[in-house]
CSV table of C-alpha atoms in Angstrom, one decimal:
chain,number,residue,atom,x,y,z
K,451,MET,CA,115.2,-33.7,-98.5
K,452,ARG,CA,118.8,-32.4,-99.1
K,453,ALA,CA,117.6,-29.6,-101.4
K,454,LEU,CA,114.7,-28.8,-99.1
K,455,CYS,CA,117.0,-28.5,-96.0
K,456,ALA,CA,119.3,-26.3,-98.0
K,457,THR,CA,116.5,-24.0,-99.0
K,458,VAL,CA,115.1,-23.6,-95.6
K,459,SER,CA,118.4,-23.3,-93.8
K,460,GLY,CA,119.6,-20.7,-96.3
K,461,SER,CA,116.5,-18.6,-96.5
K,462,LEU,CA,117.4,-16.2,-93.6
K,463,PRO,CA,120.9,-15.0,-93.0
K,464,PRO,CA,122.2,-14.9,-89.5
K,465,GLY,CA,121.2,-11.7,-87.7
K,466,ALA,CA,118.5,-10.9,-90.2
K,467,PRO,CA,116.1,-8.2,-88.8
K,468,PRO,CA,112.4,-9.1,-88.2
K,469,LEU,CA,110.2,-8.9,-91.3
K,470,ALA,CA,108.3,-5.8,-90.0
K,471,ALA,CA,111.6,-4.0,-89.2
K,472,ALA,CA,112.9,-4.8,-92.6
K,473,ARG,CA,109.9,-3.5,-94.4
K,474,CYS,CA,109.9,-0.3,-92.4
K,475,ALA,CA,113.6,0.2,-93.2
K,476,ALA,CA,112.8,-0.3,-96.9
K,477,GLY,CA,109.9,2.1,-96.7
K,478,ASP,CA,107.3,-0.5,-97.6
K,479,ALA,CA,105.4,-0.3,-94.4
K,480,LYS,CA,104.6,2.2,-91.7
K,481,ALA,CA,105.8,1.7,-88.1
K,482,PRO,CA,103.2,0.0,-85.9
K,483,SER,CA,100.7,2.3,-84.3
K,484,ASP,CA,97.7,1.9,-82.1
K,485,GLU,CA,95.5,2.3,-85.2
K,486,LEU,CA,97.0,-0.8,-86.8
K,487,ARG,CA,96.3,-2.8,-83.7
K,488,LYS,CA,92.6,-2.0,-83.7
K,489,VAL,CA,90.1,-3.7,-86.1
K,490,ASP,CA,86.4,-3.2,-85.5
K,491,ASN,CA,87.1,-2.0,-82.0
K,492,ARG,CA,89.2,-5.1,-81.2
K,493,GLN,CA,92.5,-5.1,-79.4
K,494,GLY,CA,95.5,-7.2,-80.5
K,495,HIS,CA,94.6,-10.8,-81.3
K,496,GLN,CA,91.1,-10.8,-80.0
K,497,VAL,CA,88.7,-13.0,-82.1
K,498,PRO,CA,85.6,-11.2,-83.3
K,499,LYS,CA,82.5,-12.1,-81.3
K,500,GLU,CA,80.6,-13.3,-84.4
K,501,LEU,CA,83.3,-15.9,-85.0
K,502,GLN,CA,83.7,-17.1,-81.4
K,503,SER,CA,80.8,-19.5,-81.7
K,504,THR,CA,81.8,-20.9,-85.1
K,505,ARG,CA,85.6,-21.3,-84.6
K,506,GLY,CA,87.2,-23.0,-81.7
K,507,SER,CA,90.3,-20.9,-81.3
K,508,ALA,CA,92.2,-17.7,-82.2
K,509,VAL,CA,94.6,-19.9,-84.1
K,510,GLU,CA,91.9,-21.2,-86.4
K,511,TYR,CA,90.7,-17.6,-87.1
K,512,LEU,CA,94.2,-16.2,-87.7
K,513,GLU,CA,95.1,-19.1,-90.0
K,514,THR,CA,92.1,-18.7,-92.3
K,515,GLY,CA,93.4,-18.4,-95.8
K,516,ALA,CA,97.0,-18.7,-94.8
K,517,PRO,CA,99.2,-21.3,-96.5
K,518,ARG,CA,100.4,-24.0,-94.0
K,519,PRO,CA,103.9,-25.4,-94.3
K,520,THR,CA,104.3,-29.0,-95.4
K,521,HIS,CA,105.7,-31.7,-93.2
K,522,ALA,CA,108.8,-31.7,-95.4
K,523,GLU,CA,109.2,-27.9,-94.7
K,524,LYS,CA,108.6,-28.5,-91.0
K,525,VAL,CA,111.3,-31.2,-90.9
K,526,ALA,CA,113.8,-29.0,-92.7
K,527,THR,CA,113.1,-26.2,-90.3
K,528,LEU,CA,113.4,-28.5,-87.3
K,529,LEU,CA,116.8,-29.9,-88.5
K,530,ALA,CA,118.1,-26.4,-89.2
K,531,GLY,CA,117.3,-25.3,-85.6
K,532,GLN,CA,118.5,-28.2,-83.5
K,533,ARG,CA,122.0,-29.1,-82.5
K,534,HIS,CA,121.7,-32.6,-81.0
K,535,ALA,CA,120.0,-35.9,-81.9
K,536,MET,CA,119.6,-39.4,-80.6
K,537,LEU,CA,121.4,-41.8,-82.9
K,538,SER,CA,120.4,-45.5,-83.0
K,539,THR,CA,122.8,-47.9,-84.6
K,540,LEU,CA,122.8,-51.7,-84.8
K,541,SER,CA,125.0,-53.1,-82.0
K,542,ARG,CA,128.0,-55.2,-83.0
K,543,ASP,CA,128.4,-56.6,-79.4
K,544,ALA,CA,128.0,-60.4,-79.6
K,545,ARG,CA,125.9,-60.3,-76.4
K,546,VAL,CA,123.2,-58.1,-78.0
K,547,ASP,CA,124.1,-58.5,-81.7
K,548,GLY,CA,121.8,-56.5,-83.9
K,549,HIS,CA,119.9,-54.7,-81.1
K,550,PRO,CA,119.4,-50.9,-81.3
K,551,PHE,CA,122.2,-49.0,-79.6
K,552,GLY,CA,121.3,-45.4,-78.7
K,553,SER,CA,123.8,-42.5,-78.5
K,554,LEU,CA,123.7,-38.7,-78.2
K,555,VAL,CA,125.4,-36.9,-81.1
K,556,ASN,CA,125.9,-33.4,-82.3
K,557,ILE,CA,124.4,-32.6,-85.7
K,558,ALA,CA,124.4,-29.8,-88.2
K,559,VAL,CA,123.0,-29.2,-91.7
K,560,GLY,CA,125.8,-29.1,-94.3
K,561,PRO,CA,126.4,-26.8,-97.2
K,562,ASP,CA,124.3,-29.0,-99.5
K,563,GLY,CA,121.5,-29.4,-97.1
K,564,GLU,CA,122.7,-32.8,-95.8
K,565,LEU,CA,122.4,-33.8,-92.2
K,566,MET,CA,125.9,-34.5,-90.8
K,567,THR,CA,127.8,-35.4,-87.6
K,568,PHE,CA,131.4,-36.0,-86.6
K,569,LEU,CA,132.2,-39.3,-84.9
K,570,SER,CA,135.3,-40.7,-83.3
K,571,LYS,CA,136.8,-44.0,-84.3
K,572,LEU,CA,136.7,-44.9,-80.5
K,573,ALA,CA,132.9,-44.4,-80.3
K,574,GLU,CA,130.8,-47.5,-80.1
K,575,HIS,CA,128.2,-46.1,-82.5
K,576,ARG,CA,130.9,-45.4,-85.1
K,577,GLN,CA,132.2,-48.9,-84.8
K,578,ASN,CA,128.6,-50.1,-85.3
K,579,LEU,CA,128.2,-48.0,-88.4
K,580,GLU,CA,131.4,-49.3,-89.9
K,581,ARG,CA,129.9,-52.8,-89.8
K,582,ASP,CA,126.4,-51.8,-90.8
K,583,GLY,CA,125.5,-48.2,-91.8
K,584,ARG,CA,121.8,-48.6,-91.1
K,585,CYS,CA,120.6,-46.2,-88.4
K,586,SER,CA,117.9,-43.8,-87.3
K,587,LEU,CA,118.2,-40.3,-85.9
K,588,LEU,CA,115.6,-38.7,-83.6
K,589,VAL,CA,115.6,-34.9,-83.6
K,590,THR,CA,113.4,-33.1,-81.2
K,591,GLU,CA,112.3,-29.5,-80.8
K,592,GLY,CA,114.2,-27.7,-78.0
K,593,GLN,CA,112.3,-27.6,-74.7
K,594,GLY,CA,111.3,-24.2,-73.4
K,595,SER,CA,112.1,-22.7,-70.0
K,596,ALA,CA,110.4,-23.7,-66.8
K,597,GLY,CA,106.8,-22.7,-66.7
K,598,GLU,CA,106.2,-23.4,-70.4
K,599,ARG,CA,105.2,-26.8,-71.9
K,600,THR,CA,106.5,-29.5,-69.7
K,601,ASP,CA,105.4,-32.7,-71.5
K,602,PRO,CA,108.0,-33.6,-74.0
K,603,LEU,CA,105.3,-35.4,-76.1
K,604,SER,CA,103.9,-31.9,-76.9
K,605,TYR,CA,107.1,-31.0,-78.9
K,606,ALA,CA,107.7,-31.5,-82.5
K,607,ARG,CA,110.1,-34.3,-83.5
K,608,ALA,CA,111.3,-36.2,-86.5
K,609,THR,CA,112.8,-39.7,-87.0
K,610,LEU,CA,115.0,-40.0,-90.0
K,611,VAL,CA,115.8,-43.6,-91.1
K,612,GLY,CA,118.6,-44.4,-93.5
K,613,ARG,CA,122.4,-44.8,-93.6
K,614,LEU,CA,125.2,-42.8,-92.1
K,615,GLU,CA,128.1,-42.8,-94.5
K,616,LEU,CA,131.7,-41.5,-94.1
K,617,ALA,CA,132.1,-38.4,-96.2
K,618,GLU,CA,134.9,-36.1,-97.1
K,619,LYS,CA,135.8,-33.6,-94.4
K,620,THR,CA,135.5,-30.5,-96.6
K,621,ALA,CA,136.1,-26.9,-95.6
K,622,GLY,CA,132.4,-26.2,-96.1
K,623,ARG,CA,131.2,-29.0,-93.9
K,624,ARG,CA,133.8,-28.1,-91.2
K,625,GLU,CA,132.6,-24.4,-91.3
K,626,LYS,CA,128.9,-25.4,-91.1
K,627,PHE,CA,129.5,-27.8,-88.2
K,628,LEU,CA,131.6,-25.3,-86.2
K,629,GLY,CA,129.0,-22.7,-86.9
K,630,ARG,CA,126.5,-24.8,-84.8
K,631,HIS,CA,129.1,-26.1,-82.4
K,632,PRO,CA,131.9,-23.5,-81.9
K,633,ARG,CA,133.8,-25.6,-79.4
K,634,ALA,CA,133.9,-28.8,-81.5
K,635,TYR,CA,137.6,-28.6,-81.9
K,636,TYR,CA,137.6,-32.3,-82.5
K,637,VAL,CA,136.5,-31.8,-86.2
K,638,ASP,CA,140.2,-31.4,-87.0
K,639,PHE,CA,141.4,-34.5,-85.1
K,640,ASP,CA,142.6,-37.4,-87.3
K,641,ASP,CA,140.4,-40.0,-85.6
K,642,PHE,CA,137.2,-38.0,-86.1
K,643,GLY,CA,135.3,-38.4,-89.4
K,644,CYS,CA,132.4,-36.6,-91.0
K,645,PHE,CA,129.3,-38.8,-91.5
K,646,VAL,CA,126.4,-37.8,-93.7
K,647,LEU,CA,122.9,-39.2,-93.5
K,648,LYS,CA,121.4,-40.8,-96.6
K,649,PRO,CA,117.7,-40.7,-95.6
K,650,GLU,CA,115.4,-43.4,-96.8
K,651,ALA,CA,112.3,-42.6,-94.7
K,652,VAL,CA,111.2,-39.8,-92.4
K,653,ARG,CA,108.5,-39.7,-89.8
K,654,TYR,CA,107.4,-36.3,-88.5
K,655,ILE,CA,105.2,-35.7,-85.4
K,656,GLY,CA,104.3,-32.1,-84.7
K,657,GLY,CA,102.9,-32.8,-81.2
K,658,PHE,CA,99.7,-34.3,-79.9
K,659,GLY,CA,97.6,-35.5,-82.9
K,660,GLU,CA,99.8,-33.9,-85.6
K,661,MET,CA,101.6,-36.4,-87.8
């Protein structure tokens, strides 16, 4: 998982141009034209009439012969693109000892592909982790603007189960975290520590019916 996250998160440098623009700049492809958008007198993404009765959607037609990303690749991409997660720890409160305790935390992918967060000693979830490091992190796809999909169950999400362990607050981890959270000045506070997830199981759901 760590190597996979590192591969996916490092495959495209920040500000990289779209693939088509990059190819045009390198002279490997011509600029888009009306001719390139027409195939058998079709416009854009229109599915050929002879295939409309045999395939259910344009997605199926366009994906024919194309490699599909694995769930591991989808999880790595999801983690690299999100900034927040729901952290569930085991409560140390005697009234609800051992019950799941949910918290919202900021996350980032570290220099070695590890999922990390910075937690204060005052936080209840950190105190829970210091007694028992077992936890789960729920990471969800960012929701679109109004008018787009409104049911959160239609979005991709991943639950990562494992242990959050206190790790060295290295310059590389600090840089990666601030890159995702520019205002996270607390990374330099003495009472904030860097915690790295040691995953033991992952559950990915891509939306309705995809798991």
